[in-house]
Short mmCIF file of C-alpha atoms and ligand atoms in Angstrom, two decimals:
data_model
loop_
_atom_site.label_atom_id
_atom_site.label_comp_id
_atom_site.label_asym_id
_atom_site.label_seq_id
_atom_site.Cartn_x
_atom_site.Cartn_y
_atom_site.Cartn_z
CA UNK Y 1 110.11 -234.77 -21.43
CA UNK Y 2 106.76 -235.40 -21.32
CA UNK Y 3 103.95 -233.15 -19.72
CA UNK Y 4 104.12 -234.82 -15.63
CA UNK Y 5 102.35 -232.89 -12.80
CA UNK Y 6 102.51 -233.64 -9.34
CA UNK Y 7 99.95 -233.75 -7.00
CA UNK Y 8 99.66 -233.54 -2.96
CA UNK Y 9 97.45 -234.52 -0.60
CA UNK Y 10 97.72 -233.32 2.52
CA UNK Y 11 96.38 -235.11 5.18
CA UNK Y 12 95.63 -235.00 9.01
CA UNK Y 13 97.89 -238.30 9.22
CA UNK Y 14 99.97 -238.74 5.81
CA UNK Y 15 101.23 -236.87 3.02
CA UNK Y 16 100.37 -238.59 -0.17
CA UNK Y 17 102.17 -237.37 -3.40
CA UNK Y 18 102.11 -238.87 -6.71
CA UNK Y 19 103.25 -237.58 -10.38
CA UNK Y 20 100.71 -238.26 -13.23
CA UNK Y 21 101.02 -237.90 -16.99
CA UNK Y 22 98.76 -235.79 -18.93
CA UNK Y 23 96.23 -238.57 -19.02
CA UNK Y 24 95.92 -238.71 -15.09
CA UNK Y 25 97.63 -241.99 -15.12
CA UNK Y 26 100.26 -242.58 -12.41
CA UNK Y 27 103.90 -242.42 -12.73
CA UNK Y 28 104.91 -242.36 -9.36
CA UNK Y 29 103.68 -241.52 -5.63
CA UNK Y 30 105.11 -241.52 -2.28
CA UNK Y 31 103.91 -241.28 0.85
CA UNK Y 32 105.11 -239.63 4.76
CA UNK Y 33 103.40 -239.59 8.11
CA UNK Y 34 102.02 -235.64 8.55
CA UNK Y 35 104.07 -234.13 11.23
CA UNK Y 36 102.63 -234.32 14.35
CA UNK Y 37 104.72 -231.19 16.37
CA UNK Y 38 106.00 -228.26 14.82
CA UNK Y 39 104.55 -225.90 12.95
CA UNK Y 40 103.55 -225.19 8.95
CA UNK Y 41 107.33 -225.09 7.89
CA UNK Y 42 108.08 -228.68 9.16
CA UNK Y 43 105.20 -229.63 6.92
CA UNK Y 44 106.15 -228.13 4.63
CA UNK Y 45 109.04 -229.63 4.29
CA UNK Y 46 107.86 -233.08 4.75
CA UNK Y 47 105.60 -232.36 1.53
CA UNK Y 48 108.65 -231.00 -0.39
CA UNK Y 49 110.66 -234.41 0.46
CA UNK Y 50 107.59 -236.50 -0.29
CA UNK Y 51 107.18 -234.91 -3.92
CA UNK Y 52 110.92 -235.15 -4.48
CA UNK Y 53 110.57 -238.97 -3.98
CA UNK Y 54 107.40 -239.29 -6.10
CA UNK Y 55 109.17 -236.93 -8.78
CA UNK Y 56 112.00 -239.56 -8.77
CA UNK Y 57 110.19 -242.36 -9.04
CA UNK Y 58 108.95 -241.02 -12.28
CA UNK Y 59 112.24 -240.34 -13.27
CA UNK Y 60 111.59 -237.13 -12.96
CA UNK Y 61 113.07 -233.57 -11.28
CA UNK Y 62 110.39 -231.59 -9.40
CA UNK Y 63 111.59 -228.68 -11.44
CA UNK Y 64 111.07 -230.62 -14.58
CA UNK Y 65 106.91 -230.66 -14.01
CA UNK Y 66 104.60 -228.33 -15.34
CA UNK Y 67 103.24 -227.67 -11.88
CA UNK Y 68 102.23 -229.46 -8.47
CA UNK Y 69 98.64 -229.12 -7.39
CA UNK Y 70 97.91 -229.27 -3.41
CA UNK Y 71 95.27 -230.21 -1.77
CA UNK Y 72 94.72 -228.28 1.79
CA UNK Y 73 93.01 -229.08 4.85
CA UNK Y 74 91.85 -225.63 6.45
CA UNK Y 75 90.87 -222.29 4.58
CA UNK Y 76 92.81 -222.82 1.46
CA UNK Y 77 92.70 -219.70 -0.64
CA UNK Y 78 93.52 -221.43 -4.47
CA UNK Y 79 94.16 -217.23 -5.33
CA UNK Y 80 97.00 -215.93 -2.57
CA UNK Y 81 97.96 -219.98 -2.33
CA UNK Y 82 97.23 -218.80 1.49
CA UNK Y 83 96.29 -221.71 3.85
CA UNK Y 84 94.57 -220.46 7.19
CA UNK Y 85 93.15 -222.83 10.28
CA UNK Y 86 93.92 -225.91 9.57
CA UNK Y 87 93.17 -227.07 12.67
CA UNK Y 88 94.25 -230.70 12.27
CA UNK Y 89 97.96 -230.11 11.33
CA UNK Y 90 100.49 -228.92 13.90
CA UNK Y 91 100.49 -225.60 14.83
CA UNK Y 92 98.45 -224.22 12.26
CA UNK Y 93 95.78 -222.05 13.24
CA UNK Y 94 97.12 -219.06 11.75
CA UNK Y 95 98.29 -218.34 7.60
CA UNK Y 96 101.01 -219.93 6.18
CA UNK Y 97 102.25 -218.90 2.34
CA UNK Y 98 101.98 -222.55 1.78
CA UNK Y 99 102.21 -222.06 -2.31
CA UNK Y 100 105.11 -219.52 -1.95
CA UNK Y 101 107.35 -222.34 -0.19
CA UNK Y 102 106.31 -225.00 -1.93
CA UNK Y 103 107.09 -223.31 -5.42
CA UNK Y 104 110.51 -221.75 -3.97
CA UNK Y 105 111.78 -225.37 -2.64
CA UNK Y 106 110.41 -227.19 -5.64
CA UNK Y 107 111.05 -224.56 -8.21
CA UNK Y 108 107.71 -224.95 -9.91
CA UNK Y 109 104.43 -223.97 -9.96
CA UNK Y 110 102.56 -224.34 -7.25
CA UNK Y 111 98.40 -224.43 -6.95
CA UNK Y 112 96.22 -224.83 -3.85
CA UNK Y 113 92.66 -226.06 -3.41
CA UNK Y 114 90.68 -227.71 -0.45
CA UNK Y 115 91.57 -231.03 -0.28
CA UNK Y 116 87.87 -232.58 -0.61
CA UNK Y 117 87.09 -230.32 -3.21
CA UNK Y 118 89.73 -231.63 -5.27
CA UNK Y 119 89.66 -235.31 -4.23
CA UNK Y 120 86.02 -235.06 -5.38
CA UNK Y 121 86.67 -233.62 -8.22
CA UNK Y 122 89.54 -236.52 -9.28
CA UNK Y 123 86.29 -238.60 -9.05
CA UNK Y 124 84.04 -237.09 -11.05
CA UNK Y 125 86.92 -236.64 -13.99
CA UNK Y 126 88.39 -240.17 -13.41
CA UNK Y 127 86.45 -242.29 -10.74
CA UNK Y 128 83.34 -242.66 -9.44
CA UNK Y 129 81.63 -239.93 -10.79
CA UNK Y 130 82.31 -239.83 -14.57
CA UNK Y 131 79.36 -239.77 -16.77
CA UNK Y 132 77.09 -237.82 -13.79
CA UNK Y 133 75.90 -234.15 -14.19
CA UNK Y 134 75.80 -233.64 -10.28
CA UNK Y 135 77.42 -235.18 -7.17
CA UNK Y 136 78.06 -234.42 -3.62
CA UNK Y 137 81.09 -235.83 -2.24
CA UNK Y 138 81.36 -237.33 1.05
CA UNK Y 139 84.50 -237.65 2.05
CA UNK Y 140 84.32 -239.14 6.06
CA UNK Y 141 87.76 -239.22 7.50
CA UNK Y 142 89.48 -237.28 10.61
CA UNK Y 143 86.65 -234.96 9.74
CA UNK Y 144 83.68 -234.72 7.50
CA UNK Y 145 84.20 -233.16 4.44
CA UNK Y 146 82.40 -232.66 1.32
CA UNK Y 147 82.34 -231.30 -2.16
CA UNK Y 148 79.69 -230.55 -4.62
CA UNK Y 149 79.59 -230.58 -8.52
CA UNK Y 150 76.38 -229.29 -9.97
CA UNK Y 151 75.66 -229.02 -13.52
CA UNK Y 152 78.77 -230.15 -14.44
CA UNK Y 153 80.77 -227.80 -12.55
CA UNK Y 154 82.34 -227.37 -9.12
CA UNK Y 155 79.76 -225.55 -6.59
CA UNK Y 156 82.00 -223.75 -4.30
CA UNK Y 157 80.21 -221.31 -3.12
CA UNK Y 158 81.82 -218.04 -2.33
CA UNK Y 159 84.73 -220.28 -1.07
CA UNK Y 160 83.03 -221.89 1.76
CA UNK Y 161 80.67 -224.31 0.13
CA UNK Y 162 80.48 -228.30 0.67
CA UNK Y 163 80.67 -228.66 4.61
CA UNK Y 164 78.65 -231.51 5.25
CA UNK Y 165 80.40 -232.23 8.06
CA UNK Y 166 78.96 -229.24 9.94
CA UNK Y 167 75.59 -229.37 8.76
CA UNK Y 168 73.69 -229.83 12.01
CA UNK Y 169 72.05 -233.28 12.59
CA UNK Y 170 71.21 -232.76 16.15
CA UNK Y 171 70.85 -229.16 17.57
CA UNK Y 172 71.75 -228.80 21.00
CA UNK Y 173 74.22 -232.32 20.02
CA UNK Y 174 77.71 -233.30 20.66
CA UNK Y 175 80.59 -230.59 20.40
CA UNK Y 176 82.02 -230.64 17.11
CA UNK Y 177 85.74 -230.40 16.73
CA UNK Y 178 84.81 -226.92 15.21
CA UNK Y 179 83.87 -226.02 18.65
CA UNK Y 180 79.78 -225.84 17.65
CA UNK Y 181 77.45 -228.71 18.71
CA UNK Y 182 75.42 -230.89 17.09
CA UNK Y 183 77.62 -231.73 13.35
CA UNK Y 184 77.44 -234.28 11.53
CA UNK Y 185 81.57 -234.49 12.06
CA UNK Y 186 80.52 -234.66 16.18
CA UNK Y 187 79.43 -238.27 15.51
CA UNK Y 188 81.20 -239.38 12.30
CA UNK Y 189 84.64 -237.71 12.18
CA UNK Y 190 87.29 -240.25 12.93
CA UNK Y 191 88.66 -238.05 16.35
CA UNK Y 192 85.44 -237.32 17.22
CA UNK Y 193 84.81 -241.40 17.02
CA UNK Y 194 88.07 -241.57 18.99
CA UNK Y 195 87.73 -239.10 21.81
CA UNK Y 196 83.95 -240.93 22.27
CA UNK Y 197 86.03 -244.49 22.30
CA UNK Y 198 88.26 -242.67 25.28
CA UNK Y 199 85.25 -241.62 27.10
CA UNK Y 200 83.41 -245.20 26.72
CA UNK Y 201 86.49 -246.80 28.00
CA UNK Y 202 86.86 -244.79 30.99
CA UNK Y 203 83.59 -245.49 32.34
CA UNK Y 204 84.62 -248.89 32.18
CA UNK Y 205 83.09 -249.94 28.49
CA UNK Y 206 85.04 -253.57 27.41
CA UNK Y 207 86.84 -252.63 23.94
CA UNK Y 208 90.19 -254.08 22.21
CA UNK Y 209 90.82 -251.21 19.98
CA UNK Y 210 93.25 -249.51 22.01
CA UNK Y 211 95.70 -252.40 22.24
CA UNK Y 212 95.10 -252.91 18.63
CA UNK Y 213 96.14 -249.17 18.17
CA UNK Y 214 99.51 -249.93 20.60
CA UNK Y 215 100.23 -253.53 18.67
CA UNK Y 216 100.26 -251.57 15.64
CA UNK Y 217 102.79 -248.84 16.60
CA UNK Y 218 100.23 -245.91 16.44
CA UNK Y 219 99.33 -243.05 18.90
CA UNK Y 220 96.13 -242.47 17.16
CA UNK Y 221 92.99 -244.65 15.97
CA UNK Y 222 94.21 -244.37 12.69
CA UNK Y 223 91.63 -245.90 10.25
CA UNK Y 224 92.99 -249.09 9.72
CA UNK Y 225 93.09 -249.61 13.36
CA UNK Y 226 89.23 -249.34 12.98
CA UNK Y 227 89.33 -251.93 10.30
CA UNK Y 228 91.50 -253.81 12.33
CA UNK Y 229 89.53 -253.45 15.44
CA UNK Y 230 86.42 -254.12 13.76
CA UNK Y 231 87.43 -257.26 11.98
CA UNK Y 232 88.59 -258.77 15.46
CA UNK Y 233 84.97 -258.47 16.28
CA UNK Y 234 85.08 -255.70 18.77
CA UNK Y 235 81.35 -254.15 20.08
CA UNK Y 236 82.62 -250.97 20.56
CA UNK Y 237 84.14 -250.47 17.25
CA UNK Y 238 80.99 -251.75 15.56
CA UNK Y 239 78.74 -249.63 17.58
CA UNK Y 240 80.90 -246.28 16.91
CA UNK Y 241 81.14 -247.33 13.18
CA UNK Y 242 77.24 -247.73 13.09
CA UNK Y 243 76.28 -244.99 14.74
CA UNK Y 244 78.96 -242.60 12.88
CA UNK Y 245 76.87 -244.30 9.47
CA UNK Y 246 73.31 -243.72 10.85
CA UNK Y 247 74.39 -239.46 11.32
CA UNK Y 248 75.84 -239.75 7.76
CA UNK Y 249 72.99 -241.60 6.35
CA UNK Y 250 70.82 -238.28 7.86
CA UNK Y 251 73.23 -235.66 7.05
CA UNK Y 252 73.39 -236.94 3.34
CA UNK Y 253 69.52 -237.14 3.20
CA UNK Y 254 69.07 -233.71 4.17
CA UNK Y 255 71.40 -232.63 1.22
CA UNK Y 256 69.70 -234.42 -1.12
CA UNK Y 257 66.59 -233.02 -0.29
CA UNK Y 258 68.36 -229.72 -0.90
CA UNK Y 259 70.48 -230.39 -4.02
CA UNK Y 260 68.79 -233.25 -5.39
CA UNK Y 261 72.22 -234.51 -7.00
CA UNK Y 262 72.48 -237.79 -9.15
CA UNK Y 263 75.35 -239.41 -7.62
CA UNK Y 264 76.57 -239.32 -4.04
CA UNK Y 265 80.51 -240.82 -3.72
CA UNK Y 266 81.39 -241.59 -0.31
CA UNK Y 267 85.45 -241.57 0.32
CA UNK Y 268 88.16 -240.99 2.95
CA UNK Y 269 89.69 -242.42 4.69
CA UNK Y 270 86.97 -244.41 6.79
CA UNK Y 271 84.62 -243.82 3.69
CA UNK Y 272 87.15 -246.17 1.28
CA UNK Y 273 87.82 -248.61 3.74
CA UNK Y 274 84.37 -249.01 5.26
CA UNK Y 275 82.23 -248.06 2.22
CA UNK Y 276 81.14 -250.69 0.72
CA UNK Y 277 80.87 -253.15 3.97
CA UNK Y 278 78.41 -250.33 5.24
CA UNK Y 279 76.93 -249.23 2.12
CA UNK Y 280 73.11 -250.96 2.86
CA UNK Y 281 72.93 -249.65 6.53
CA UNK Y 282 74.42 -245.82 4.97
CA UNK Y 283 71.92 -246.46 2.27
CA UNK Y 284 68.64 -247.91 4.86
CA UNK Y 285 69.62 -244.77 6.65
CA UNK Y 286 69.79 -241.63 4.22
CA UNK Y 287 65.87 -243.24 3.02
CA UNK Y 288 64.49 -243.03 6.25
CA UNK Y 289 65.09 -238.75 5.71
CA UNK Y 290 64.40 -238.75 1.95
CA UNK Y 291 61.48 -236.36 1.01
CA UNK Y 292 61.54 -237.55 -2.24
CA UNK Y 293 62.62 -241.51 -1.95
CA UNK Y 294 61.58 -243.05 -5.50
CA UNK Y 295 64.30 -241.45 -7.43
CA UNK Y 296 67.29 -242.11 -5.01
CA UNK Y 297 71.32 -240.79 -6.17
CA UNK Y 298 73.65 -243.31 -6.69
CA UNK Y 299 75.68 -244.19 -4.17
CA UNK Y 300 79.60 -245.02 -5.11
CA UNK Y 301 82.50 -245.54 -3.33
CA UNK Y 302 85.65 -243.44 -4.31
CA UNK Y 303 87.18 -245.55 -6.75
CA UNK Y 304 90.76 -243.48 -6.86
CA UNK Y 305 91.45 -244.67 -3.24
CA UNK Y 306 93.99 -243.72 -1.38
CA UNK Y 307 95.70 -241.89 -3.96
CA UNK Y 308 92.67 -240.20 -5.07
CA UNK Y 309 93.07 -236.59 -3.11
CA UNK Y 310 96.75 -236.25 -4.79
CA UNK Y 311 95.53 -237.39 -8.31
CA UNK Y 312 92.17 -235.09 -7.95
CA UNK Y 313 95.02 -232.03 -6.56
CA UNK Y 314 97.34 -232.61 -9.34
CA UNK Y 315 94.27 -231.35 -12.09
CA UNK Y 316 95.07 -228.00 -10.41
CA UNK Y 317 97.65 -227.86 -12.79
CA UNK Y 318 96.55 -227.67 -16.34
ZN1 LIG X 1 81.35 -228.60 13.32
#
């Protein structure tokens, strides 16, 4: 047998799983909707069945690889394998052993990291970022999240590090889905974008995106009804989309000015599929708030796609 990991990425909307050889190169991957009622064992379980089917696509037992790497939403603690507020999955706010279960119903190891952390990561050892010394992450999706490399390793702070998406880019702003006001996430995180598309409709704003939602079978504005939306020429989509870029564009500046990285990769959901079509307005943006504009970072788009958080989780496992 040769030496497969598995990786998971677990996401506010979908469990992605995949099973990579020792090079990082896929063998198989499978994918579930996130439960959207129940609590931390129903997902759980939903990640257990979606690793069994990427496991078997390799041809492969989930008892028969090295390890499966996880990528968490929430306070994931990579030591206990702990995972605490993750307020975007189903009845989560409180601790869950998520490792514990995992490694009991797959019978191998089991490691935990952020989810950001380790989809930027993935980059900068097989995407975007190879060959920089330093990059900050963007990674715009249901939230904002980010992740930092610096000198060639991860920055994580004491635990806590790489939160764009509540660094504040107007005090006094918006409430954040943290519950503070003003975050970048306020204006760029996909349900923030959402709940502001509910409150433009109701006071009577024109916009198709809703019936685009319904056509397509979803409760939620799921990012590719925003690609949808927006490609049917909708104002409303287009002006949410633009404004969510123009905070980004000021919440990246003001990190740069800070960290001064070399590379900045925006991915995500909304960040893969919207990337490059709003790269020059992201780009027109972040130089407006650049102390130091004649030296700007590279800006890439996540190049692992959607399969990037699992592949970046499964290097937990070495
Ligand atoms: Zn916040």
């Amino acid at each position: 047998m040769t030496d497969l990991r598995g990786g998971i990425d677990l996401g506010g909307t979908k469990i992605q799983t995949v099973v990579v050889d020792s090079d990082g190169s896929l063998r198989g991957e499978a994918r579930q909707p996130t439960p959207t009622s129940g609590g931390p064992p129903d997902v759980a379980r939903a990640m257990e069945d979606a690793l069994r089917e990427a496991a078997s696509a390799a041809g492969a037992k989930p008892e028969e690889l090295t390890g499966v790497g996880v990528g968490s939403p929430g306070d994931a603690d990579g030591k206990t394998g702990v995972v605490g507020g993750a307020r975007n999955l189903p009845g989560w706010e409180g601790s869950f052993p998520l490792a514990e279960t995992l490694a009991k119903a797959l019978g191998t190891e089991v490691r935990i990291g952020n989810d950001v952390q380790v989809a930027v990561e993935g980059e900068y050892a097989l995407g975007a970022g190879r060959g920089h010394d330093s990059l900050l992450g963007v990674w715009w999706g249901t939230g904002v999240g980010g992740g930092i490399v610096l000198g060639g390793k991860p920055w994580l702070g004491r635990g806590a590090a790489g939160e764009i998406g509540h660094t504040v880019v107007k005090r006094n702003g918006a409430r954040c889905p943290c519950g503070r006001r003003g975050c970048l996430e306020a204006y760029a995180g996909r349900a923030a974008m959402e709940a502001r598309a509910h409150r433009e409709r109701q006071e009577g704003v024109e916009t198709e995106i809703f019936k685009i939602m319904e056509k397509r079978g979803r409760d939620r504005l799921t990012s590719s009804v925003w690609e949808h939306a927006l490609r049917e020429g909708d104002a409303l989509t287009e002006s949410l989309l633009r404004r969510a870029v123009r905070y980004l564009g000021t919440g990246i500046a003001s990190a740069c000015n800070l960290l001064d990285v070399e590379a900045i990769v925006l991915g995500g959901g909304l960040g893969v599929r919207f990337g490059d079509r709003f790269m020059d307005h992201l780009t027109t943006e972040m130089h407006k708030h650049l102390f130091v504009d004649d030296n700007p970072p590279s800006m890439q788009v996540a190049e692992l796609g959607d399969l990037g958080g699992a592949i970046g989780a499964s290097l937990l496992i070495t």
